[in-house]
XYZ file of C-alpha atoms in Angstrom:
654
model
C 0.000 0.000 0.000
C 3.018 2.310 0.388
C 3.169 3.164 -3.294
C 1.231 1.515 -6.149
C -1.425 -0.861 -4.801
C -0.204 -4.455 -5.054
C -1.561 -7.823 -3.902
C 1.229 -10.211 -4.780
C 0.760 -13.854 -5.677
C 4.440 -14.676 -6.004
C 5.747 -12.126 -8.518
C 2.283 -11.428 -9.965
C 0.101 -8.481 -8.952
C -3.541 -9.657 -8.891
C -5.229 -6.329 -8.069
C -8.075 -5.589 -10.545
C -7.352 -2.882 -13.111
C -10.815 -1.235 -12.986
C -10.797 1.926 -10.778
C -13.775 1.238 -8.499
C -12.864 -2.349 -7.531
C -9.403 -0.968 -6.683
C -11.063 1.554 -4.391
C -13.017 -1.232 -2.677
C -10.018 -3.491 -2.073
C -7.887 -0.516 -0.944
C -10.450 0.476 1.683
C -10.830 -3.136 2.835
C -7.033 -3.404 3.170
C -6.808 -0.132 5.058
C -9.463 -1.405 7.489
C -8.356 -5.029 7.459
C -9.737 -7.373 10.113
C -12.528 -4.907 10.985
C -16.028 -4.407 9.627
C -16.286 -1.952 6.724
C -19.903 -0.889 6.505
C -21.743 -1.049 3.210
C -22.679 2.619 3.569
C -18.976 3.545 3.893
C -18.108 1.672 0.715
C -20.947 3.352 -1.170
C -19.811 6.751 0.152
C -16.280 6.013 -1.016
C -17.338 4.950 -4.509
C -20.006 7.535 -5.303
C -19.750 10.137 -2.508
C -22.912 12.273 -2.461
C -24.571 10.925 -5.602
C -24.895 7.131 -5.547
C -26.945 5.557 -8.380
C -30.074 3.569 -7.709
C -28.105 0.411 -8.488
C -25.310 1.234 -6.001
C -25.947 -1.776 -3.747
C -26.137 -4.221 -6.634
C -22.982 -2.806 -8.223
C -21.077 -3.009 -4.933
C -22.126 -6.632 -4.480
C -20.804 -7.350 -7.967
C -17.419 -5.839 -7.077
C -17.278 -7.896 -3.870
C -18.126 -11.063 -5.808
C -15.294 -10.446 -8.295
C -12.783 -9.634 -5.553
C -13.751 -12.723 -3.573
C -13.286 -14.814 -6.706
C -9.770 -13.395 -7.247
C -8.754 -13.941 -3.631
C -10.209 -17.409 -3.095
C -8.573 -18.659 -6.293
C -5.201 -18.194 -4.578
C -6.034 -19.209 -1.003
C -7.236 -22.427 0.521
C -9.455 -20.465 2.912
C -11.881 -17.628 2.351
C -10.550 -14.270 3.585
C -13.254 -11.828 2.369
C -16.329 -12.308 4.550
C -19.840 -10.888 4.322
C -20.970 -9.622 7.716
C -24.224 -7.981 8.893
C -24.046 -4.457 7.526
C -20.787 -4.829 5.592
C -17.642 -6.806 4.792
C -14.387 -7.863 6.494
C -11.056 -8.676 4.845
C -9.257 -11.047 7.228
C -5.487 -11.061 6.644
C -2.530 -11.096 9.067
C -0.966 -7.685 9.746
C 2.475 -9.030 8.918
C 1.355 -9.478 5.284
C 0.870 -5.737 4.803
C 3.745 -3.295 4.268
C 1.818 -0.554 6.061
C 1.853 -2.556 9.303
C 5.596 -3.191 9.000
C 6.183 0.528 8.417
C 4.156 1.504 11.480
C 5.974 -1.073 13.633
C 9.480 -0.014 12.544
C 8.631 3.689 12.844
C 7.207 3.184 16.345
C 10.333 1.299 17.396
C 12.556 4.075 16.029
C 10.600 6.772 17.841
C 10.840 4.843 21.125
C 14.610 4.299 20.742
C 15.174 7.987 20.045
C 13.119 8.980 23.069
C 15.142 6.576 25.250
C 18.513 8.011 24.162
C 19.589 5.512 21.471
C 19.942 7.638 18.299
C 21.985 4.964 16.474
C 19.332 2.274 16.910
C 16.606 4.815 16.155
C 18.252 5.910 12.906
C 18.530 2.312 11.723
C 14.914 1.420 12.554
C 13.594 4.612 10.973
C 15.617 3.963 7.799
C 14.122 0.485 7.536
C 10.620 1.887 7.880
C 11.127 4.566 5.218
C 12.717 2.055 2.824
C 9.334 0.288 2.563
C 7.866 3.233 0.611
C 7.781 2.814 -3.177
C 6.061 6.112 -3.934
C 3.077 8.041 -2.587
C 0.541 5.946 -0.676
C -1.972 4.212 -3.008
C -0.621 6.352 -5.831
C -2.477 4.435 -8.564
C -5.872 4.402 -6.790
C -8.405 7.188 -7.417
C -9.558 7.874 -3.836
C -12.939 9.060 -2.620
C -13.475 11.041 0.546
C -12.696 8.260 3.028
C -9.595 6.922 1.287
C -8.313 10.464 0.784
C -8.335 11.005 4.542
C -6.386 7.769 5.078
C -3.848 8.663 2.382
C -3.354 12.108 3.935
C -2.751 10.506 7.331
C -0.177 8.115 5.863
C 1.728 10.891 4.100
C 1.767 12.941 7.305
C 3.056 9.885 9.200
C 5.764 9.424 6.569
C 6.890 13.058 6.955
C 7.006 12.792 10.752
C 9.068 9.611 10.485
C 11.514 11.317 8.133
C 11.812 14.230 10.571
C 12.640 11.793 13.377
C 15.288 10.074 11.253
C 16.913 13.430 10.479
C 16.842 14.285 14.173
C 18.559 10.994 14.999
C 21.254 11.638 12.379
C 21.853 15.129 13.768
C 22.330 13.671 17.233
C 24.862 11.231 15.751
C 26.872 14.112 14.247
C 26.107 13.255 10.597
C 25.837 16.934 9.718
C 27.737 17.091 6.454
C 26.057 13.932 5.104
C 22.635 15.474 5.757
C 23.149 18.799 3.995
C 22.415 17.588 0.443
C 19.291 15.688 1.518
C 18.012 18.618 3.567
C 18.568 21.094 0.732
C 16.455 18.867 -1.489
C 13.729 18.650 1.165
C 13.709 22.427 1.586
C 12.875 22.797 -2.113
C 9.972 20.341 -1.880
C 8.712 21.683 1.488
C 9.366 25.427 1.170
C 7.295 26.416 4.248
C 8.227 23.536 6.570
C 9.961 25.017 9.613
C 11.350 21.712 10.966
C 13.220 20.959 7.765
C 14.667 24.470 7.530
C 15.747 24.334 11.169
C 17.487 20.998 10.625
C 19.331 22.395 7.583
C 20.392 25.467 9.560
C 21.768 23.237 12.331
C 23.588 20.972 9.875
C 25.175 23.957 8.095
C 26.104 25.621 11.382
C 27.773 22.491 12.727
C 29.657 22.160 9.449
C 31.145 25.627 9.858
C 28.832 27.258 7.249
C 27.028 29.745 9.499
C 26.482 32.316 6.750
C 24.548 29.727 4.694
C 22.452 28.820 7.741
C 21.481 32.474 8.184
C 20.580 32.720 4.511
C 18.291 29.665 4.848
C 16.377 31.484 7.589
C 16.013 34.666 5.541
C 14.699 32.732 2.515
C 12.134 30.933 4.687
C 11.077 34.154 6.420
C 10.505 35.972 3.120
C 8.560 33.014 1.767
C 6.326 32.800 4.869
C 5.605 36.525 4.856
C 4.849 36.570 1.111
C 2.661 33.472 1.147
C 1.138 33.389 4.636
C 1.675 36.818 6.156
C 3.372 35.056 9.113
C 6.746 35.152 10.864
C 8.566 31.852 11.621
C 7.786 30.274 15.002
C 9.529 31.253 18.214
C 11.820 28.167 18.313
C 13.145 28.872 14.845
C 13.547 32.551 15.669
C 15.512 31.572 18.788
C 17.839 29.425 16.669
C 18.330 32.340 14.260
C 19.127 34.702 17.137
C 21.688 32.256 18.526
C 23.456 32.140 15.167
C 23.361 35.937 14.866
C 24.887 36.371 18.323
C 27.872 34.194 17.360
C 27.273 32.060 20.428
C 29.238 28.834 20.657
C 25.961 26.952 20.945
C 22.499 27.280 19.538
C 19.084 25.907 20.411
C 18.322 22.751 18.486
C 14.843 22.772 16.990
C 13.472 19.320 17.830
C 10.157 17.550 17.384
C 9.590 17.127 21.109
C 10.272 20.831 21.747
C 13.012 19.996 24.307
C 16.014 22.359 24.137
C 19.357 20.636 23.430
C 22.574 22.646 23.535
C 24.771 21.932 20.517
C 28.183 23.005 19.278
C 29.639 22.917 15.729
C 30.909 19.466 14.694
C 29.770 17.911 17.972
C 26.708 16.007 19.073
C 24.339 16.961 21.902
C 26.127 18.112 25.042
C 23.249 17.642 27.449
C 19.610 18.471 28.076
C 19.417 21.305 30.608
C 16.322 22.320 32.460
C 14.045 24.453 30.266
C 15.167 28.060 30.243
C 14.873 31.194 28.180
C 16.701 31.179 24.819
C 20.164 32.775 24.857
C 20.152 36.534 24.695
C 20.935 37.867 21.247
C 22.788 41.008 20.321
C 20.872 41.491 17.085
C 17.353 42.987 17.365
C 14.427 40.614 16.940
C 12.631 41.364 13.675
C 9.198 42.868 14.103
C 6.074 41.124 12.807
C 5.340 42.130 9.225
C 2.868 44.994 8.932
C 0.217 44.929 6.279
C 1.890 47.888 4.607
C 5.249 49.620 4.611
C 4.882 51.813 7.699
C 7.133 53.449 10.241
C 8.748 51.240 12.915
C 6.245 50.168 15.547
C 6.893 50.337 19.297
C 7.352 47.006 21.017
C 4.865 45.514 23.435
C 5.633 45.411 27.128
C 8.418 42.890 27.779
C 7.561 39.747 29.691
C 3.804 40.020 29.143
C 2.360 36.962 27.365
C 0.094 37.647 24.425
C -3.548 37.171 25.490
C -5.416 34.326 23.794
C -9.003 34.775 24.982
C -11.004 33.503 22.000
C -13.613 30.871 22.945
C -12.927 27.406 21.467
C -13.980 26.966 17.864
C -16.895 24.676 16.975
C -15.639 21.363 15.610
C -18.593 20.829 13.261
C -18.918 24.426 12.046
C -20.680 24.274 8.684
C -21.233 26.604 5.731
C -20.723 30.383 5.510
C -17.728 29.763 3.219
C -18.086 32.988 1.234
C -17.935 35.046 4.447
C -15.067 33.132 6.033
C -13.046 33.299 2.798
C -13.165 37.110 2.866
C -11.907 37.390 6.443
C -8.119 37.262 5.789
C -8.325 40.130 3.297
C -10.826 42.303 5.150
C -9.642 41.714 8.725
C -5.949 40.841 8.394
C -5.154 42.880 5.296
C -3.836 39.891 3.340
C -3.260 41.043 -0.247
C -2.673 44.414 -1.798
C -4.297 47.655 -0.678
C -4.151 51.111 -2.190
C -2.950 52.809 1.009
C -1.966 51.945 4.596
C -4.878 51.678 7.077
C -5.534 54.596 9.421
C -8.206 52.877 11.526
C -8.751 49.330 12.792
C -10.670 46.963 10.516
C -14.144 46.261 11.946
C -16.574 43.476 11.041
C -20.163 43.612 12.330
C -22.141 40.362 12.189
C -25.863 40.774 12.810
C -28.819 38.477 12.330
C -31.969 37.021 13.814
C -31.926 35.126 17.129
C -30.134 31.771 16.982
C -28.817 32.215 13.426
C -25.219 31.498 14.463
C -23.672 34.960 14.778
C -21.387 34.055 17.679
C -20.414 30.727 16.101
C -19.428 32.470 12.857
C -17.545 35.217 14.701
C -15.533 32.712 16.745
C -14.799 30.503 13.733
C -13.831 33.457 11.556
C -11.599 34.837 14.322
C -9.793 31.513 14.642
C -9.111 31.435 10.898
C -7.313 34.813 11.037
C -5.763 34.388 14.492
C -2.248 33.591 13.129
C -2.094 37.075 11.597
C -2.464 38.749 15.013
C 0.716 37.937 16.892
C -0.146 40.543 19.558
C -2.949 38.292 20.823
C -6.737 38.096 20.932
C -9.160 39.689 23.396
C -12.760 38.578 23.963
C -15.761 39.987 25.818
C -19.427 38.980 25.971
C -21.390 42.208 26.418
C -24.722 40.337 26.912
C -26.624 43.068 25.103
C -29.590 40.857 24.165
C -30.290 39.839 27.776
C -31.092 43.349 29.002
C -28.326 42.938 31.625
C -25.446 44.165 29.536
C -21.833 44.094 30.704
C -20.445 47.498 31.633
C -17.839 48.588 29.019
C -15.759 49.940 31.913
C -15.486 46.397 33.327
C -14.570 45.057 29.902
C -11.791 47.652 29.569
C -10.498 46.732 33.018
C -10.168 43.103 31.961
C -8.550 44.014 28.643
C -5.978 46.290 30.288
C -5.039 43.657 32.866
C -4.635 41.080 30.072
C -2.277 43.491 28.280
C -0.049 43.807 31.333
C -1.274 47.072 32.858
C -0.921 47.058 36.636
C -4.074 47.331 38.723
C -2.847 50.539 40.329
C -2.424 52.187 36.915
C -6.007 51.595 35.697
C -8.174 54.703 36.164
C -11.737 54.459 37.460
C -13.293 56.722 34.835
C -14.606 55.041 31.649
C -13.241 57.718 29.315
C -9.795 57.596 30.908
C -9.774 53.793 30.718
C -10.670 54.020 27.041
C -7.785 56.439 26.405
C -5.363 54.175 28.248
C -6.618 51.176 26.264
C -6.015 52.970 22.961
C -2.525 53.950 24.087
C -1.719 50.437 25.291
C -2.794 48.826 22.029
C -0.441 50.963 19.930
C 2.344 48.721 18.719
C 0.320 45.538 19.184
C -1.470 43.717 16.405
C -4.564 42.564 18.290
C -7.788 40.846 17.292
C -10.742 41.830 19.501
C -14.049 39.925 19.535
C -17.018 41.744 21.100
C -19.980 39.385 21.329
C -23.673 40.340 21.715
C -23.349 44.122 21.486
C -26.547 46.125 21.938
C -25.485 49.563 20.681
C -22.657 51.595 19.211
C -22.261 53.377 22.544
C -20.854 50.143 23.998
C -18.458 49.694 21.079
C -16.829 53.094 20.728
C -14.962 52.989 24.034
C -13.621 49.495 23.221
C -12.004 50.269 19.867
C -8.175 49.920 19.882
C -5.752 52.669 18.951
C -3.555 50.857 16.419
C -4.764 50.629 12.794
C -3.159 47.173 12.504
C -5.696 45.830 15.026
C -9.060 44.374 13.991
C -12.421 44.081 15.743
C -15.220 41.530 15.216
C -18.642 42.463 16.617
C -21.865 40.466 16.870
C -25.263 42.016 17.473
C -28.931 41.171 17.067
C -29.462 44.665 15.659
C -27.930 46.378 12.684
C -25.415 48.879 14.059
C -25.747 51.926 11.839
C -23.145 54.653 11.988
C -19.903 52.672 12.308
C -18.039 54.067 9.314
C -15.977 51.726 7.157
C -17.238 48.570 8.855
C -17.687 45.274 7.009
C -21.372 44.577 7.689
C -22.407 40.910 7.538
C -26.186 40.406 7.664
C -26.360 36.717 8.516
C -29.337 34.806 7.177
C -30.590 31.281 7.802
C -28.850 28.365 6.127
C -30.001 27.185 2.731
C -31.229 23.612 2.386
C -27.834 22.198 1.381
C -26.002 23.872 4.279
C -28.642 22.789 6.781
C -28.523 19.233 5.470
C -24.721 19.226 5.744
C -24.862 20.423 9.355
C -27.413 17.713 10.165
C -25.155 15.123 8.501
C -22.216 16.198 10.653
C -24.314 15.700 13.768
C -26.027 12.372 12.991
C -23.866 10.949 10.183
C -23.991 11.405 6.424
C -25.290 7.886 5.738
C -28.428 8.484 7.789
C -29.157 11.766 6.005
C -28.471 10.264 2.594
C -30.925 7.453 3.186
C -33.708 9.975 3.851
C -32.643 12.942 1.770
C -36.222 14.096 1.051
C -37.137 13.945 4.733
C -33.993 15.932 5.575
C -35.039 18.582 3.056
C -38.519 18.654 4.603
C -37.028 19.204 8.053
C -34.944 22.109 6.722
C -38.056 23.638 5.181
C -40.040 23.243 8.410
C -37.470 25.165 10.467
C -36.481 27.529 7.665
C -32.811 26.501 7.808
C -32.495 27.971 11.320
C -29.072 26.716 12.592
C -30.047 26.412 16.266
C -33.207 24.534 15.287
C -31.134 22.193 13.098
C -28.899 21.471 16.092
C -31.973 20.676 18.197
C -33.190 18.308 15.486
C -29.754 16.719 15.217
C -29.560 16.253 18.969
C -32.923 14.526 19.078
C -32.015 12.213 16.220
C -28.608 11.419 17.743
C -30.233 10.515 21.032
C -32.841 8.331 19.312
C -31.132 6.066 16.751
C -34.452 4.386 15.988
C -36.187 7.662 15.136
C -36.321 8.228 11.382
C -36.012 11.619 9.752
C -39.397 11.201 8.120
C -40.944 10.282 11.471
C -39.524 13.409 13.084
C -40.661 15.545 10.134
C -44.217 14.277 10.584
C -44.023 14.880 14.334
C -42.911 18.492 13.841
C -45.582 19.215 11.240
C -48.286 17.792 13.511
C -47.170 19.755 16.548
C -49.450 22.561 17.716
C -46.451 24.342 19.241
C -43.441 23.785 17.018
C -41.062 25.698 19.295
C -41.759 23.202 22.092
C -40.206 20.552 19.853
C -37.120 22.722 19.228
C -35.788 22.612 22.746
C -33.081 20.233 23.897
C -31.102 20.888 27.065
C -29.492 24.311 26.745
C -30.580 24.540 23.108
C -33.835 26.493 23.157
C -35.000 28.429 20.103
C -37.895 30.126 21.895
C -35.694 31.630 24.620
C -33.519 33.320 21.976
C -36.591 35.012 20.512
C -37.829 35.974 23.980
C -34.855 38.285 24.474
C -35.524 40.120 21.204
C -39.271 40.306 21.829
C -38.832 41.707 25.325
C -36.551 44.389 23.924
C -39.457 45.820 21.893
C -41.809 48.503 23.150
C -45.414 47.650 23.996
C -46.794 48.977 20.695
C -44.037 47.245 18.739
C -44.806 43.938 20.462
C -48.476 44.295 19.559
C -47.725 45.039 15.885
C -45.188 42.204 15.751
C -47.825 39.744 16.961
C -50.454 41.011 14.505
C -48.109 40.709 11.528
C -48.385 36.930 11.878
C -51.983 37.187 10.593
C -50.708 38.297 7.177
C -50.016 35.726 4.425
C -46.985 33.659 5.411
C -44.805 34.467 2.437
C -44.556 38.155 1.566
C -46.333 41.365 2.489
C -45.991 45.109 1.892
C -46.352 48.223 4.005
C -49.744 48.835 2.381
C -51.067 45.506 3.607
C -49.878 46.343 7.122
C -51.556 49.767 6.906
C -54.786 48.011 5.957
C -54.379 45.506 8.792
C -53.670 48.104 11.490
C -55.705 51.011 10.197
C -52.698 53.232 10.820
C -50.877 55.803 8.701
C -48.174 54.660 6.298
C -45.388 56.711 7.898
C -45.859 55.094 11.319
C -46.095 51.652 9.725
C -42.883 52.093 7.718
C -41.078 53.260 10.852
C -42.194 50.147 12.750
C -41.289 47.829 9.883
C -37.824 49.377 9.660
C -37.375 48.745 13.391
C -38.257 45.073 12.828
C -35.851 44.913 9.870
C -33.035 46.409 11.979
C -33.762 43.806 14.655
C -33.744 41.014 12.017
C -37.289 39.986 12.924
C -38.428 40.471 9.314
C -36.491 40.671 6.053
C -36.757 42.893 3.008
C -36.845 40.436 0.111
C -37.132 42.877 -2.792
C -38.011 46.419 -3.848
C -40.690 46.960 -6.453
C -42.520 50.085 -7.637
C -40.722 52.157 -5.016
C -41.855 49.983 -2.107
C -40.348 47.164 -0.074
C -41.678 43.619 0.069
C -41.169 41.974 3.470
C -41.018 38.395 4.655
C -41.031 36.619 8.008
C -38.250 34.054 8.568
C -40.100 30.781 9.143
C -39.465 30.366 12.870
C -39.888 34.094 13.552
C -43.381 33.852 12.068
C -44.083 30.780 14.208
C -42.922 32.663 17.315
C -45.014 35.755 16.483
C -48.095 33.603 15.920
C -47.482 31.772 19.190
C -47.299 35.095 21.033
C -50.512 36.236 19.334
C -52.426 33.083 20.306
C -51.141 33.271 23.879
C -52.334 36.885 24.096
C -55.765 36.086 22.650
C -56.136 33.059 24.873
C -55.290 35.145 27.901
C -57.962 37.705 26.978
C -60.624 35.036 26.774
C -61.869 34.829 23.134
C -61.411 31.590 21.265
C -58.772 31.874 18.564
C -59.502 29.016 16.209
C -61.512 31.184 13.853
C -58.801 33.815 13.748
C -55.907 31.524 12.941
C -56.293 28.270 10.998
C -54.901 25.119 12.553
C -51.273 24.742 11.554
C -51.270 20.966 11.706
C -50.905 19.356 8.288
C -50.996 15.715 9.328
C-alpha cells in the first residue's frame, strides 16, 4: 500500500485494473480485520450521488474480488458480515503494518537516548515506501483522509530520522538531503531548522542564516506570518555568534549543541540565549514606520472561545476574512483605523459561532494576541464597558494601580496600550454603538469583530455581515455532521422537509440533530411528521441548553409595547410576503408610522426585506420568527378570553 497498490501472488500483482474495484479493495485493506460498513463503501465509490443500483454494483465488485482472492487461497478471507464486509489477513502481510511497527520502534529508541538504533529502525521503515501511498488508486473522501494521514506519518518519520542523524553528528552527510527537502517543502519550519543546524555544525554559518532569511521571506509573502519562536531563537543564537544554539526538535526539548559535535546535554528548560541582534518585528500589512514594542515579559492574550468542531457553511464570508480583517493582499494605502466586522442576524442564526470561527481562521495574523468579551446586550443585563476595559488592560499587562476608574480615561489608556500591538478583539452580543466606541483599539493594525442582534448603523468603514438562515444544502450538511452522512443520505427528502419546516435555522437544526442522535431508531421522516403535527413547534425545538424560543424571547422583550403588539399582529398576514400597504390596511394606521415600525423590525432582524418593487419594499417573516409571532398572538388572545380558532387556521398538516 506504500506506493502503487499491489496484492502479490508470487511475482504477480492480482489487483483488478478497474478503478472502483481498486477503491473497494484498498479500503478493505486499510481497514483489514474490521467491519467496513456497506454505507462507507458506497460513500467512497459515489460520494454524495450514488446511483439507484449502487448496492447491486457493490455486491458485484465484492463477488469479483472474492473470486480473485479465493482462487489463490485455501481459505476464504473476504467475509460478508451484517451491515458490511471484512477482509481477514494477518498484519504481517501488509507493508503498512511493517512501516508503522518499525517507525514506532525508532521513535521509542530515540526517546530513550539511542539515536543509532533509532536511525537504523527509521531507515528500515522509510525504505518500505515505493512512492506516494496508493498512488495508482483514485480515492474518494474516506480513502483520501487515510492517504493524507499516511503521508503525514511518513513526513514525521523522516523528521525523526533526520533528528537521529543530527544527534549522531552526521551533519555534512545530511546537507544535500536537507537542501532537497527544503525545495519540496518550502514552508516547513522543521526541515529548515534541521538544515540550519547541519550547516552551522559544518562551519557554514552564513549559509544557515541565509536559509532562515529565505524561509522568512517566503512565509511573509505566502502566509503573512513570521517563523515560530523556536526557529527565531535558533536564528538569534546564530546571529549572536554564540558557541551553541538551540536545536529545533520535534519534542520541543532544548538541546545545547556546538559545531561538529553532538548533543552536550539536556538542561532544564530556560529562556533562549540573549541575542545582540534585534528581533525582527512582525510584518505589517503595509510599509509603515517602525512600531513600538509591546511590554516585555507580558504573554500575548489568547481569549477567543474554542472553535466549533462541526462548524458548517458560511464559506463565502469566512473566505473574505483574511483580506478584510488581516489585510492579506494588496491595498491602495496603509490603514488609518482598525478593521471592523459587524455580524448581525436574527436570534439563533449562528452569529457568535461564525464570529468565533472566523476569528480563529485569522488568528495567526495577530501575533499581539486576541481579546474577547461577551457584552450580553440581548439579555437586558449588559456588561459594563468599563469592566470590559479593566479586563482588557489587565490582560495586556497594565498594573491594577495604573487603571483609572473613569470610563473615558480607561478608554484612552486602552487605545494607548494597544499601539504597537497587532490585536484581534471579539465583542460578542453588542446592543449599541455606545458600547463599542470605548472598546475600539488605537492601532490601525488591530481588527475588531462584533456580533449584534441589531444592525449597528453609523460605524463608518465597517464590514457589515447580515447573517441569514442556512439554505437547504447547508442545513442538510450540518445535520449530517451531527447524525452521520449515511443516515441523512438514506432519507434525503425527509432531511429537506425538516430544513423547510425550520427555515434553515441553525439552532433549530442542532436541536433536530440532537434529538435524532439521542434516538437512533427515530427516522427523519418520522420526526418531520411529528414536527408538522405539533401545535407548538417551538416546544419541539428545545433540547437541554438549546432552546430556540428563549432566543426570541430576548428580542421580543426588547421591543416597546406597541411594537410587540404590531409584531404579533403581523403573523396574521399571508406567510410568504407582504408590503407596508397591507400592514396599513391591517392596522388602520398611517403609512409613515407603519414604515417606521417595519424598519425597526428589519433592523432587529425579525423580518427581512426580500425585494423592492414600484418604489416599495416587500417583506417576509423568517419561518421560525413567524411561528414565534403567531405563538405570542395566540397566547395573548387566549389570555384575553376569546377563542382563537376562527382567527388563525390550525397549523397541523398531518
